[in-house]
Structure formats: C-alpha cells, structure tokens
Short mmCIF file of C-alpha atoms and ligand atoms in Angstrom, two decimals:
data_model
loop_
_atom_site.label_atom_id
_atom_site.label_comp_id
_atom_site.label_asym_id
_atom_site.label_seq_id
_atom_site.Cartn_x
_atom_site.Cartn_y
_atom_site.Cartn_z
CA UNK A 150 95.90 71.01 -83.43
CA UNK A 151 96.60 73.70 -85.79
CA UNK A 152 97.93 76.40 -83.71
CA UNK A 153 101.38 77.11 -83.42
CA UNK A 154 102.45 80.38 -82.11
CA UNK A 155 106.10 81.46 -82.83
CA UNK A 156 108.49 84.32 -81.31
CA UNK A 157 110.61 85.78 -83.88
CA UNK A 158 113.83 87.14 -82.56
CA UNK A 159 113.46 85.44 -79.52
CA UNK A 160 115.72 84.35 -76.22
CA UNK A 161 115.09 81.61 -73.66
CA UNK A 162 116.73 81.05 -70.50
CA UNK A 163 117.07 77.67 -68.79
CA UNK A 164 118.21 76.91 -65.01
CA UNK A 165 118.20 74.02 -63.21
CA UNK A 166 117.16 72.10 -66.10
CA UNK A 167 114.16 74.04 -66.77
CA UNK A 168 112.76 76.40 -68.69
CA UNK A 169 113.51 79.67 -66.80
CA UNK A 170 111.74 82.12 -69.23
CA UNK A 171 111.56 83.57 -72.71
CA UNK A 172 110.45 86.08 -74.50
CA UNK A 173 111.70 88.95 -77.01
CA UNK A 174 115.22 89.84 -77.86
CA UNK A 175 113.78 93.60 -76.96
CA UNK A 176 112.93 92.44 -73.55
CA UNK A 177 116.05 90.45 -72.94
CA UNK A 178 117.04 91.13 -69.15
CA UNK A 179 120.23 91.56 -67.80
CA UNK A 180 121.54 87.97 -67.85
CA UNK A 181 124.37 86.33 -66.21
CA UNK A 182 124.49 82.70 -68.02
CA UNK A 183 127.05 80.11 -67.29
CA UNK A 184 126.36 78.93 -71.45
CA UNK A 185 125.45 81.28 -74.00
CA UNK A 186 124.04 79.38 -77.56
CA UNK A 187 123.23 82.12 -80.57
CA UNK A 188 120.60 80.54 -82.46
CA UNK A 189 120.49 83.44 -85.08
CA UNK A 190 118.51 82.05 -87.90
CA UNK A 191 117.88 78.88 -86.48
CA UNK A 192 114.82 77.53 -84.29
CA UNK A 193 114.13 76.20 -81.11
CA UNK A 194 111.29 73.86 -80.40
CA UNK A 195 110.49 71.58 -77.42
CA UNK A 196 112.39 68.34 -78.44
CA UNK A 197 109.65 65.34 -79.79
CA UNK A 198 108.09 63.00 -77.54
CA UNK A 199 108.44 59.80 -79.28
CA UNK A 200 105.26 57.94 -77.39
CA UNK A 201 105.39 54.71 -78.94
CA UNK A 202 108.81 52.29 -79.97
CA UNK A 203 110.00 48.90 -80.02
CA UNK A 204 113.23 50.27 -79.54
CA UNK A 205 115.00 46.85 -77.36
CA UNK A 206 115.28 44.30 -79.97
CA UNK A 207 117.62 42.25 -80.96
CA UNK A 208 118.25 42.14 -84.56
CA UNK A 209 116.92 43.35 -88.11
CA UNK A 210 114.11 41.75 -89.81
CA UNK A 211 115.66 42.28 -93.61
CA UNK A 212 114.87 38.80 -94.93
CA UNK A 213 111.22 39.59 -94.61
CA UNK A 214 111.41 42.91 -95.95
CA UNK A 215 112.80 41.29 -99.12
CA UNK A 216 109.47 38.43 -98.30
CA UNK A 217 106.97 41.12 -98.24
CA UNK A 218 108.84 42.38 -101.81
CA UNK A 219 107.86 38.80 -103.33
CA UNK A 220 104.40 38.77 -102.07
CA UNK A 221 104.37 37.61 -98.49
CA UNK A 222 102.00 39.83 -96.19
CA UNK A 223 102.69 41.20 -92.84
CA UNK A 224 100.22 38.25 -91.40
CA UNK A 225 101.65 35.40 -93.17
CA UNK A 226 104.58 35.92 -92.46
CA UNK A 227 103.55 35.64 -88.58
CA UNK A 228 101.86 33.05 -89.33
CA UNK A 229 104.46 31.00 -90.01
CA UNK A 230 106.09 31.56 -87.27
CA UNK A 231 108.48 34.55 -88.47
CA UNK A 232 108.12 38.46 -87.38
CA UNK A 233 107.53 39.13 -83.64
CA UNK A 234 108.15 35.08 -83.16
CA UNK A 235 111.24 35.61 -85.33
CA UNK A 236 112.17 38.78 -83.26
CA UNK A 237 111.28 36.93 -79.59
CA UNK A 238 114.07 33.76 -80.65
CA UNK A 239 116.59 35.98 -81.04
CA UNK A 240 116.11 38.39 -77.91
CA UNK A 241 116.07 35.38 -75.84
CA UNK A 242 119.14 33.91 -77.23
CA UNK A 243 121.30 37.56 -76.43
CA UNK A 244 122.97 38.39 -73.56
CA UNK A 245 121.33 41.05 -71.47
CA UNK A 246 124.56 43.59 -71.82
CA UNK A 247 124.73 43.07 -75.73
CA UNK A 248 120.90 44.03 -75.69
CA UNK A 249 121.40 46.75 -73.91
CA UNK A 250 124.44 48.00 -75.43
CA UNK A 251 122.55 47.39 -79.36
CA UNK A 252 119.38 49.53 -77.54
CA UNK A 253 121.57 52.29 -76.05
CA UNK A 254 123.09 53.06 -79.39
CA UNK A 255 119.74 53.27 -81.11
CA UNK A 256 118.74 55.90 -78.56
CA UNK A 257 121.88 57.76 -78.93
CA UNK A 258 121.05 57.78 -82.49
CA UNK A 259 117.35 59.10 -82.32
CA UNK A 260 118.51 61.87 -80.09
CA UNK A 261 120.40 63.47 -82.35
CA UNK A 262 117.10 63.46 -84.33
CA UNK A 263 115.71 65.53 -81.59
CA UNK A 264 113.73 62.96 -79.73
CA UNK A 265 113.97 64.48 -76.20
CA UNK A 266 111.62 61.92 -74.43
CA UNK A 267 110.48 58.15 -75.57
CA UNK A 268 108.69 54.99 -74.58
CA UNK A 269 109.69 51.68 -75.26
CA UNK A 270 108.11 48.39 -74.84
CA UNK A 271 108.34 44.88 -74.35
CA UNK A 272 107.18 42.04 -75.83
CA UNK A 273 110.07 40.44 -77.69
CA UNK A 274 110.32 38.15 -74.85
CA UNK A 275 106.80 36.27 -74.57
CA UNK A 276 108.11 34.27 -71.55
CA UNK A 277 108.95 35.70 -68.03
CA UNK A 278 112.29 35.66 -68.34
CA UNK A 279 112.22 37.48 -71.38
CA UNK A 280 110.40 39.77 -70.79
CA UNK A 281 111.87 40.83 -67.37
CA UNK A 282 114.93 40.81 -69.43
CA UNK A 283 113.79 43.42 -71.73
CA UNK A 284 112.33 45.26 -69.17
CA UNK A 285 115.35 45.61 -67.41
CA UNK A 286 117.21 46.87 -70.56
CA UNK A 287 114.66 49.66 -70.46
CA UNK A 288 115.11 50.58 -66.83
CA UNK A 289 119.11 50.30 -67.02
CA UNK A 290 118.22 52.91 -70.37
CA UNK A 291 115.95 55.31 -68.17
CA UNK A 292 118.57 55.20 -65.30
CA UNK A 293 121.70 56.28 -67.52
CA UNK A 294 119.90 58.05 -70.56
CA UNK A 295 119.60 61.84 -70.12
CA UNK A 296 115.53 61.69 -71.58
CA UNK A 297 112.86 60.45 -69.90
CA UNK A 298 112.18 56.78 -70.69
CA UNK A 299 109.10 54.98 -70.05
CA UNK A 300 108.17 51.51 -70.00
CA UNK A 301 105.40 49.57 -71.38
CA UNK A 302 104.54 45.87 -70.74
CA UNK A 303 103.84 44.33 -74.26
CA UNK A 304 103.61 40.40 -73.00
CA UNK A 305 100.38 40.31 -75.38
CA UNK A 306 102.14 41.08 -78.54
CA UNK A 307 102.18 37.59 -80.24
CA UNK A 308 101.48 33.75 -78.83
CA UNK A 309 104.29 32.11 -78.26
CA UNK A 310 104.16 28.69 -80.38
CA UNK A 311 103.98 26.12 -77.65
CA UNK A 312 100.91 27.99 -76.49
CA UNK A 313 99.14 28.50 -80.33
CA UNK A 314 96.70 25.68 -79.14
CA UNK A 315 96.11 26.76 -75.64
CA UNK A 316 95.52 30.23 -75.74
CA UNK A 317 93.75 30.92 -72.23
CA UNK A 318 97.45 29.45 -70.74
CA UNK A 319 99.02 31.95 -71.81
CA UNK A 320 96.68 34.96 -70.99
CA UNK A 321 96.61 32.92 -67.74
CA UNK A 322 100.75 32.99 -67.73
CA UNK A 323 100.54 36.98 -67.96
CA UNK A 324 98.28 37.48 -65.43
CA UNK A 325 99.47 35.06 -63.31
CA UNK A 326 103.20 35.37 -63.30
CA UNK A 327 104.12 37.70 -65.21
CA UNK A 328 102.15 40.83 -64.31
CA UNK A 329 102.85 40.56 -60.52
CA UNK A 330 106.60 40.36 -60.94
CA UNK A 331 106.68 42.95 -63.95
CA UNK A 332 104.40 45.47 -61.13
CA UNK A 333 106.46 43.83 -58.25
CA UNK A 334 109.29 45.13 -59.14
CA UNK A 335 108.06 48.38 -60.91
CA UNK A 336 109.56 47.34 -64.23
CA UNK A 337 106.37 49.15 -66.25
CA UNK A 338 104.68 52.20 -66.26
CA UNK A 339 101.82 50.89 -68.79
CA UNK A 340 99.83 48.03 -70.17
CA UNK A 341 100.05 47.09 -73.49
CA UNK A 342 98.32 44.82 -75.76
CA UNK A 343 97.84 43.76 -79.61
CA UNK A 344 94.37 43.57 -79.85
CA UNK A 345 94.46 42.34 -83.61
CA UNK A 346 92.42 39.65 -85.38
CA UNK A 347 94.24 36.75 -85.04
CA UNK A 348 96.59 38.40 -81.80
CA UNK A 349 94.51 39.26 -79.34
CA UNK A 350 90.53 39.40 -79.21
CA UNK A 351 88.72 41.73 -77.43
CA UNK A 352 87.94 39.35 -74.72
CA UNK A 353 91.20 38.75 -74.48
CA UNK A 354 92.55 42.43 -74.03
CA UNK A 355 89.53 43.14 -71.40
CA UNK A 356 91.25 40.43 -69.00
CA UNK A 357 94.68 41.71 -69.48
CA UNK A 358 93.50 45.23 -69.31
CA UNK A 359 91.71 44.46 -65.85
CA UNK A 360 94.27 42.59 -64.60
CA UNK A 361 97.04 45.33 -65.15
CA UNK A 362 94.81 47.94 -63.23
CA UNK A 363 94.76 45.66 -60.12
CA UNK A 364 98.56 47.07 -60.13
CA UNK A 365 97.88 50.64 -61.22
CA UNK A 366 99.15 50.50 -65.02
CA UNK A 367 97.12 52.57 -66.80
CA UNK A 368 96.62 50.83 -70.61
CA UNK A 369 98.03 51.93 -73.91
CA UNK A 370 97.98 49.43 -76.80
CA UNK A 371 97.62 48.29 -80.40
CA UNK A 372 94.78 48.59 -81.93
CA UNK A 373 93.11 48.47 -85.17
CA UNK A 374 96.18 48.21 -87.21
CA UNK A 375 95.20 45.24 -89.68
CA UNK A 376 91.43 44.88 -89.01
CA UNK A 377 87.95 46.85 -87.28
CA UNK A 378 88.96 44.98 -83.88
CA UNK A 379 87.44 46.74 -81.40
CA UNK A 380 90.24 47.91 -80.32
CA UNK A 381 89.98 51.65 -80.12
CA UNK A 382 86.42 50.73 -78.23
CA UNK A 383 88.29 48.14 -75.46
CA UNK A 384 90.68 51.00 -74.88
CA UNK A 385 88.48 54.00 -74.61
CA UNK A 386 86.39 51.22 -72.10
CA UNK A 387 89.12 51.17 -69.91
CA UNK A 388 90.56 54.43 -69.58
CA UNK A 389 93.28 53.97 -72.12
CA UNK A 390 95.83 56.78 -72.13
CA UNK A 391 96.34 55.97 -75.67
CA UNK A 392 95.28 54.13 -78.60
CA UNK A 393 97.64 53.67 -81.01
CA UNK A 394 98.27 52.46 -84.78
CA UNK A 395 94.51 53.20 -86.16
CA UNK A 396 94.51 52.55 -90.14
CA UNK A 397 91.00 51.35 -89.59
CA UNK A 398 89.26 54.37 -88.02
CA UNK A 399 85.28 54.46 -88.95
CA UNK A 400 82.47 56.58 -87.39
CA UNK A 401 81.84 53.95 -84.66
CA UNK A 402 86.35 54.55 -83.44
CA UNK A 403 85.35 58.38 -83.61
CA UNK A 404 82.39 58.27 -81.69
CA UNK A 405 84.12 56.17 -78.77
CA UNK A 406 87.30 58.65 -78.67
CA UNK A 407 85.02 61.94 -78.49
CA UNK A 408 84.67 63.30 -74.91
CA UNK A 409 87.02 60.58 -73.61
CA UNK A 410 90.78 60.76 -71.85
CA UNK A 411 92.33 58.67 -74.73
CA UNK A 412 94.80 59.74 -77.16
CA UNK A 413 94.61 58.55 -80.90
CA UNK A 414 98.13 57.49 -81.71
CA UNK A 415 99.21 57.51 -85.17
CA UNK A 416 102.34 54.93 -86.58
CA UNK A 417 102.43 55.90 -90.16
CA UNK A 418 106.11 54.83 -90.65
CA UNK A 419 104.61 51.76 -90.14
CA UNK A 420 101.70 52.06 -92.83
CA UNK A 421 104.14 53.16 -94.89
CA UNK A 422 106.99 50.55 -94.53
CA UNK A 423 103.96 47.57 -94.75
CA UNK A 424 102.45 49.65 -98.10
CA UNK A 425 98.93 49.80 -96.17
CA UNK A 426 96.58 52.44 -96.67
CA UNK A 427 97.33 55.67 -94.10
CA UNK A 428 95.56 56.52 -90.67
CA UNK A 429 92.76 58.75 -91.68
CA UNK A 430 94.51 61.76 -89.65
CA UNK A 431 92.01 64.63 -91.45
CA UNK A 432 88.74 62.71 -90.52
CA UNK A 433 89.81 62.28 -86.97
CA UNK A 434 91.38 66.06 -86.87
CA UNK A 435 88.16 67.02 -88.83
CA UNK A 436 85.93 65.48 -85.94
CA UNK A 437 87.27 67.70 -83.08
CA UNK A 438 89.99 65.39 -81.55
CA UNK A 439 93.63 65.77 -81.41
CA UNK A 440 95.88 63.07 -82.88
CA UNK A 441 99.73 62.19 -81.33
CA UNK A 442 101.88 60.95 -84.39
CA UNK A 443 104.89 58.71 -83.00
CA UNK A 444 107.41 55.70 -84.81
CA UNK A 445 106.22 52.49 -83.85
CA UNK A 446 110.68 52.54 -84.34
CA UNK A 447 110.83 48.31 -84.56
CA UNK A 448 112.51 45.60 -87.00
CA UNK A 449 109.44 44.45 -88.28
CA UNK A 450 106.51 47.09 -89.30
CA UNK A 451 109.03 50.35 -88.88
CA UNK A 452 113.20 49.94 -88.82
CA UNK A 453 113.17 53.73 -88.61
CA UNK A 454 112.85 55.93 -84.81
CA UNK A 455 113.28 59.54 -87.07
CA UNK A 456 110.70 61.82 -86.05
CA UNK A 457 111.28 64.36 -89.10
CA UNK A 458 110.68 61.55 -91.75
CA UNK A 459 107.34 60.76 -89.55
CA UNK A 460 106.54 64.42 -90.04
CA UNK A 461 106.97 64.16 -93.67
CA UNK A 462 104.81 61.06 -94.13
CA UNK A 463 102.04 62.79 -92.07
CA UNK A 464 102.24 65.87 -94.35
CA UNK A 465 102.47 64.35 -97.14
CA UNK A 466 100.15 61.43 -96.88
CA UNK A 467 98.34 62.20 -94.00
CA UNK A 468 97.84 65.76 -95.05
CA UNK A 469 98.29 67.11 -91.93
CA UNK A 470 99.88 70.50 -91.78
CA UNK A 471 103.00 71.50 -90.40
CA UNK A 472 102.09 72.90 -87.31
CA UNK A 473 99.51 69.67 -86.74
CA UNK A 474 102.10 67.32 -87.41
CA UNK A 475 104.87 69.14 -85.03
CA UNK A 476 102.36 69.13 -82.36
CA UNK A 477 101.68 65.91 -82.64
CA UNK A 478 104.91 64.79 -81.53
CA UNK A 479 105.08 67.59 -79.07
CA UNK A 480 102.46 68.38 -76.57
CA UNK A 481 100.60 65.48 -78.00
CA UNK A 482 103.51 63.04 -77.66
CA UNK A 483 104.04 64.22 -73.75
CA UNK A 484 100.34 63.62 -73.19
CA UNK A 485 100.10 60.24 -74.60
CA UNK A 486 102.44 59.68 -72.02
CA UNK A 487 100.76 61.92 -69.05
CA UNK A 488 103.57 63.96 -69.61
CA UNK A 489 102.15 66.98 -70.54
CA UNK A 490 102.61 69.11 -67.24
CA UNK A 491 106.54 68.62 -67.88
CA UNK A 492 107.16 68.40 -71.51
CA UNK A 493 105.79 69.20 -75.20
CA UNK A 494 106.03 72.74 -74.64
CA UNK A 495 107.87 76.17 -74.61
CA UNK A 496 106.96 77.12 -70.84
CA UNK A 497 107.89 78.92 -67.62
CA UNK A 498 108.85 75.53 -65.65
CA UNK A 499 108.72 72.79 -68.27
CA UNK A 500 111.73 70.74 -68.84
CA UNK A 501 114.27 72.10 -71.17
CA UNK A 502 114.28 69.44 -73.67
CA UNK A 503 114.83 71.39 -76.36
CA UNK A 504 115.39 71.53 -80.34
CA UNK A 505 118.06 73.93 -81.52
CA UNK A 506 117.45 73.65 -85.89
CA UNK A 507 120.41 74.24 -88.20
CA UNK A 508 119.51 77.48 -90.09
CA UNK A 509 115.72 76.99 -91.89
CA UNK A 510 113.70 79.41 -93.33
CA UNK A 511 110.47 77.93 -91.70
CA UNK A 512 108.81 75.50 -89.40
CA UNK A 513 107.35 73.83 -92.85
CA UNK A 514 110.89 73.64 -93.85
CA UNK A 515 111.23 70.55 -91.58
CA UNK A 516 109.28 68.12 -92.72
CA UNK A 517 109.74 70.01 -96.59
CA UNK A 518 113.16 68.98 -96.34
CA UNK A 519 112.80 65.36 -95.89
CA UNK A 520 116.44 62.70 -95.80
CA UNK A 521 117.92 65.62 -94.92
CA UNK A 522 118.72 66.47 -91.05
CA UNK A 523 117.93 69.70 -90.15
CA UNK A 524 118.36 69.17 -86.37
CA UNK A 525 121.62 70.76 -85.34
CA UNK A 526 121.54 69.60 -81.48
CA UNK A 527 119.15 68.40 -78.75
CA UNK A 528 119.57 70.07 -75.45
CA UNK A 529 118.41 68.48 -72.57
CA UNK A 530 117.96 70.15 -69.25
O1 NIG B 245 103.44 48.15 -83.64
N1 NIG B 245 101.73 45.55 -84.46
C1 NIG B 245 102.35 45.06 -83.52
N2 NIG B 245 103.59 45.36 -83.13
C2 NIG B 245 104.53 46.13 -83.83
C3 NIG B 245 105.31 45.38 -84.81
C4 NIG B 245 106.13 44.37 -84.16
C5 NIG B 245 106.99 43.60 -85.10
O2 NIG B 245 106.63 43.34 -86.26
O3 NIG B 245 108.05 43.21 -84.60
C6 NIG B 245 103.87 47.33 -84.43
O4 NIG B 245 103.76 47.48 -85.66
FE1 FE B 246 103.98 49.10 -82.03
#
C-alpha cells in the first residue's frame, strides 16, 4: 500500500494504445512519435479506476439533503418511501435517450478528473424493465465511451413498495426473471447487492449471490455501511471480488478478508456527505490488507464522482498517506474490477490510460490541494 516508486525526469512512449516503454530522459532512444506531449514539471500517473458509481440516475436528491440538514437520517428517509425509492420513480418515468444523454455527460465530466476506467450499476430500476433499461444505458456508455465501463447488476438495492410485505416475491422476481435476461443478454459483468439491516439480510444476499453464479457473475456488493451485517462475511463466503462501503469494520470483517480474493472497498465521499463516522482505513491497512478507495458517485449518499476530493477525504480523515490513497484508486481500483493485468499501473503493455498533472511540486500536492483541479488532461490509449 505504501509504496510508490517515481521516475524523475522521465519519458514514456505509447503505441497502439499501450504503454510501449519508459524510462529516463538519459536513456531516451531515438524516437519517431506521431504526438509529442512535454510534461516538464508536471506528472504522469496511470489514470484512477473509479470501481464503484451510481453514475445512471435520473435526477438530484437536493430536497433530502436539505431533510438530512433538519434532522432526517439516511434510513428514515427510505423509510418513507424517499431515497433509492425516490431515485427508482423518476428513472422509470425518463426516456431511455434522456438517461443516457444526463449519464454520458456525467462521465465526460469525471474524465476530465482523470478517471480513466469506471463501473456503474443498476438498481434505480427495481422492476425488469427498469433495470434492463439502465443496463442498457451502461452498455450504449461502454460501447461509445473511450474508458472501460463495467456493469454491475444492483436489482437488490431497495424493495420496491408493492413488494414491502412480500419480500421472498421479490428475491423470487430477481432470480427468476430478472437475472436470466440481465445474463441472457450479457447486460452485467457483476452481482451486486445491499446487504443492510433493513435492505437485504444475509439470507437474502446468499440466494442472490448463488443464483448470479449459476450465470458466471462474480459478486461485488454493499456491505456494512449502516450496521455489523454480515456483509463483509457473505461476500468473502462467496468469492466476492469486492466488498465495498465498510464504516463498520471490527476484528471479526478483518479476520474474514485476510488470506481471501476480496477487495475492501472504501466510499468515504459517502461517509462524509451522510456525516457518519469514516471507514477505519489504518486498522484494515494496519492488519496486512490492501484497501481500494472509490466514489460511490450517486444522488443520494455521494452527488460527487471526483477522485482527487476522495483522495483528500482519505488523507485527511482516513489518514491514509498519499501514496496509499493514490494506489487505492490505481492498481487497487483495476483489481476490484479484475482489471489489474491491464490497468492501475505504469507498465510495458498496460493500457495507456494515463494522468498528465498541471505543474505540482509533489504527488502529496494532489490531494494537498483540494477544490482545486490539478489534472491538466486524461489520455487514453
Ligand atoms: O452506495 N447504500 C446503498 N446505495 C448507495 C446509495 C444509493 C442512494 O442513496 O441512491 C450507496 O451509498
Ligand atoms: Fe454504492
């Protein structure tokens, strides 16, 4: 986690749109290249890996943010039918090329924060035509967006509120219908699920998370956000590529995650932006395991998809360092997305998804510098 190497005076060659080589100005060979960039002064850094976003929705969620001001918690507020309920009424009521023009600009916008590879979910639909809807926003995004774009299947983010008395029929309505169209027509690349006090049990998550490896999607999901749900146990169970939110992390979380295949995500834009207590990022660092940092970038828990100002919290609050926090949305970012053979790196055949800084004195300097954007352009390829 806390290793960072640097070159200083350094070139880097891309082809093809890969990393070629690099090494030391001194070593530079002779070079005949169709685009020439002088970074004097300035860095370059693979581009962030933004694992985890909401990024498809389909309108702001200000009204609660001024709730939450008053008193109203993040749980009450679903309770009463607003948040992801609030955010599922008004995807279903847009038009599938307004969505995906609204989701496009958003991920215009985070690439010029140097996010050079993303996931987005679903689950703003909570019924099969939603949802398919959604996730065929996110393919239309991976097939004309320039950064890889992966898709997770978030059915199991919230009941809907004709089934908040029959809660088996609409696990059953996942499983049943939704999962073999959503695999059919190979609209996800993960499983996803809120396993939350009051979302999604434990039981609950086991049968979705068995049910989505029938079709080969490997799980990543939600838990221990609000509560000690089991969550981060469920996932490590079944080979979770990722766990992700984790404000409640005790011994038992750490003990499950050590020697295992699953990446601790951390949110904590989200933390932040709900006023909860932070991800304990030193105690899981501390223990021997690496921790991915990513935006949670939705209208309800995190209206924000900029990577620096992620940084920043984790330094700050977190008290990660630099280096841990930048390669946590790196190299940690591609692997909570079994993308680290391609991305998350400076190397001989990775994909040149890269970071080119405006002048800064130092790597610190980025998340130091916080509100301000120090990310002059994102190359890709
Ligand atoms: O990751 N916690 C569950 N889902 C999202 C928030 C969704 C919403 O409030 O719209 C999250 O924080
Ligand atoms: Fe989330």
């Amino acid at each position: 986690m806390s290793v960072l190497p640097v070159t200083e005076h350094a070139w880097l060659i891309a082809e093809n749109g890969l990393i070629h080589s690099f090494g030391e100005m001194a070593d530079l060979p002779e070079t005949h290249a169709d685009e020439t960039i002088d970074a004097t002064g300035r860095m370059v850094l693979p581009a962030w890996v933004d694992s985890h976003t909401h990024l498809v929705f389909a309108a702001p969620r200000d009204g609660e943010f001024t709730d939450r001001i008053k008193g109203l918690s993040y749980e009450e507020i679903a309770r009463r039918g607003g948040g992801i309920l609030n955010s599922a009424g008004r995807l279903n009521a847009m038009d599938e090329n307004e969505l995906y023009d609204q989701s496009l600009a958003r991920l215009n916008a985070v690439m010029a924060t140097g996010t050079g590879a993303i996931e987005i979910k679903s689950g703003y639909g909570l019924c099969l035509e939603g949802e398919l809807k959604m996730l065929r926003v996110i393919r239309r995004l991976r097939e004309n967006a320039p950064i890889p774009v992966m898709a997770s299947f978030l059915a199991a983010h919230a009941y809907p509120l004709e089934y908040r008395q029959n809660k088996v029929g609409y696990i059953n309505l996942i499983i049943n219908e939704m999962l073999p169209r959503v695999a059919g027509e190979g609209l996800a690349d993960f499983m996803d699920a809120f396993c939350e006090e009051g979302f999604f049990g434990v039981p609950e998550t086991e049968r979705l998370l068995e049910a989505a490896a029938k079709y080969g999607l490997r799980p990543k999901i939600h838990a221990n956000q609000l509560h000690y749900s089991g969550g981060v146990q469920v996932g490590v169970k079944h080979n979770a590529l990722s766990v992700d939110h984790l404000e409640c992390v005790g011994e038992a979380e750490i003990e499950s995650l050590r020697g295992s295949d699953t990446m601790p995500v951390l949110l904590p834009g989200a933390a932040f932006f709900l006023g909860m207590h932070y991800q304990p990022a030193r105690k899981i660092i501390d223990a021997g395991l690496p921790v991915c940092l990513a935006t949670d970038y939705n209208p309800g828990s995190c209206p924000s998809g900029n990577i620096p100002l992620m940084l920043t919290i984790a330094c700050t609050q977190l008290r990660m360092t630099p280096e841990e926090a930048i390669n946590a949305v790196t190299i940690n970012g591609a692997a909570a997305l079994g993308l680290q053979r391609e991305l998350g790196t400076i190397k001989a055949g990775k994909k040149a998804n890269l970071i080119l800084t405006k002048p800064i004195p130092s790597l610190a300097y980025i998340p130091y510098d916080y509100g301000n954007n120090n990310i002059a352009r994102l190359i890709v390829g």
